[in-house]
Amino acid sequence: MRHSLTYLLVLMLVVACKPSVPSEYIQPGDMEDILYDYHLALAMSRQKSGGNTTDFNRSLYFQSVLKKYGVTEAEFDSSLVYYYSHAYRLKDIYAEVNQRLGDEATSLGVAVGDINRYSQYSTTGDTANIWNQQTDVLLIPYPTMNRYDFTVKVDSTFNKGDSFMFQFMSEYIWQNGSKDVTVCIVCKYEGDSIIQTANHVSVAGTAQVRVPANRKNKLKEMRGFIYLSAGGDDTNTRKMLFISQIQLIRFHDKTIANEEITNDESSTETPAKDSIQRGDDTRGPKPDTLRRRVGGGQHGLRPIPIDTRNGVHRMDAGPTRD
């Protein structure tokens, strides 16, 4: 009983010592609601406009959400600066936002756009979504939070001629400055050949990077990263990139698979018996029955030099000296 009481007191002390968000900033619960409503409004507008939501419209949606919660733009920006310096809090907030957005999409049966075209595919098959890591990432132009690195495990299900498409949905909350996100995929193949594919993303919506097929060598290693640039501006300005629905689609090349099966079957056939005597015959070479007559001289046999390429040792008729 005494130990239990001690443990409870220590736990209460730890909880009490956990720093809270200062009152002058937007509290985590309110920040979560603001970001959730903002992304939900953008998703609805994108659906109505066929995916074409301008920066001007995004600004209007953002202002309307702030007005709903009675928060000024200056208050939001100052709070965001605080969360930049406490990135773990912002990450926890966005984890909750993403969960709520996912639940909302599931309840509505949302499956619109290119990003959802491959959602039905499993991790196996000729076309498969092989991504098994986190599907949502929050990036801000702040050290340790401006880059997401990943490595894809390569196993026996990868074949020669496989091509890939890395894609995700991107949504910005951006005050000013240029938007520049670099997406890079590096593939290392047998024989140490490397294919590097990169793309720059500067608009919201579906982003894709396609990795071409290598028909000669199998994949050994795949890695990549998503990097958010500060755009040459002060990182304290409002800049966030929310990445969701990350997918890595693998496409098998059926023609190469069929060729490999055919070659394997051919290699197992028993070779026909060679009717030509080989040089490794221990009984020695046998004279050829073909003779040709040359100007009345005596006939004999003279050896032709051995062709080391095929091991054939033949005897040819020819004149002998008297």
PDB file of C-alpha atoms in Angstrom, residues 289-295 297-300 302 316-319:
ATOM      1  CA  THR A 289      35.921 -41.640 -94.144  1.00  0.00           C
ATOM      2  CA  LEU A 290      36.080 -38.790 -96.628  1.00  0.00           C
ATOM      3  CA  ARG A 291      39.120 -38.962 -98.931  1.00  0.00           C
ATOM      4  CA  ARG A 292      40.132 -36.830-101.819  1.00  0.00           C
ATOM      5  CA  ARG A 293      42.532 -37.839-104.586  1.00  0.00           C
ATOM      6  CA  VAL A 294      45.469 -35.534-105.280  1.00  0.00           C
ATOM      7  CA  GLY A 295      47.585 -35.898-108.512  1.00  0.00           C
ATOM      8  CA  GLY A 297      50.445 -39.359-105.065  1.00  0.00           C
ATOM      9  CA  GLN A 298      50.114 -41.710-102.131  1.00  0.00           C
ATOM     10  CA  HIS A 299      47.382 -40.851 -99.690  1.00  0.00           C
ATOM     11  CA  GLY A 300      47.617 -40.537 -95.967  1.00  0.00           C
ATOM     12  CA  ARG A 302      47.405 -35.317 -91.545  1.00  0.00           C
ATOM     13  CA  ASP A 316      41.422 -34.657 -93.021  1.00  0.00           C
ATOM     14  CA  ALA A 317      42.885 -36.423 -96.069  1.00  0.00           C
ATOM     15  CA  GLY A 318      45.934 -34.915 -97.686  1.00  0.00           C
ATOM     16  CA  PRO A 319      49.078 -35.826 -99.594  1.00  0.00           C
TER      17      PRO A 319
END
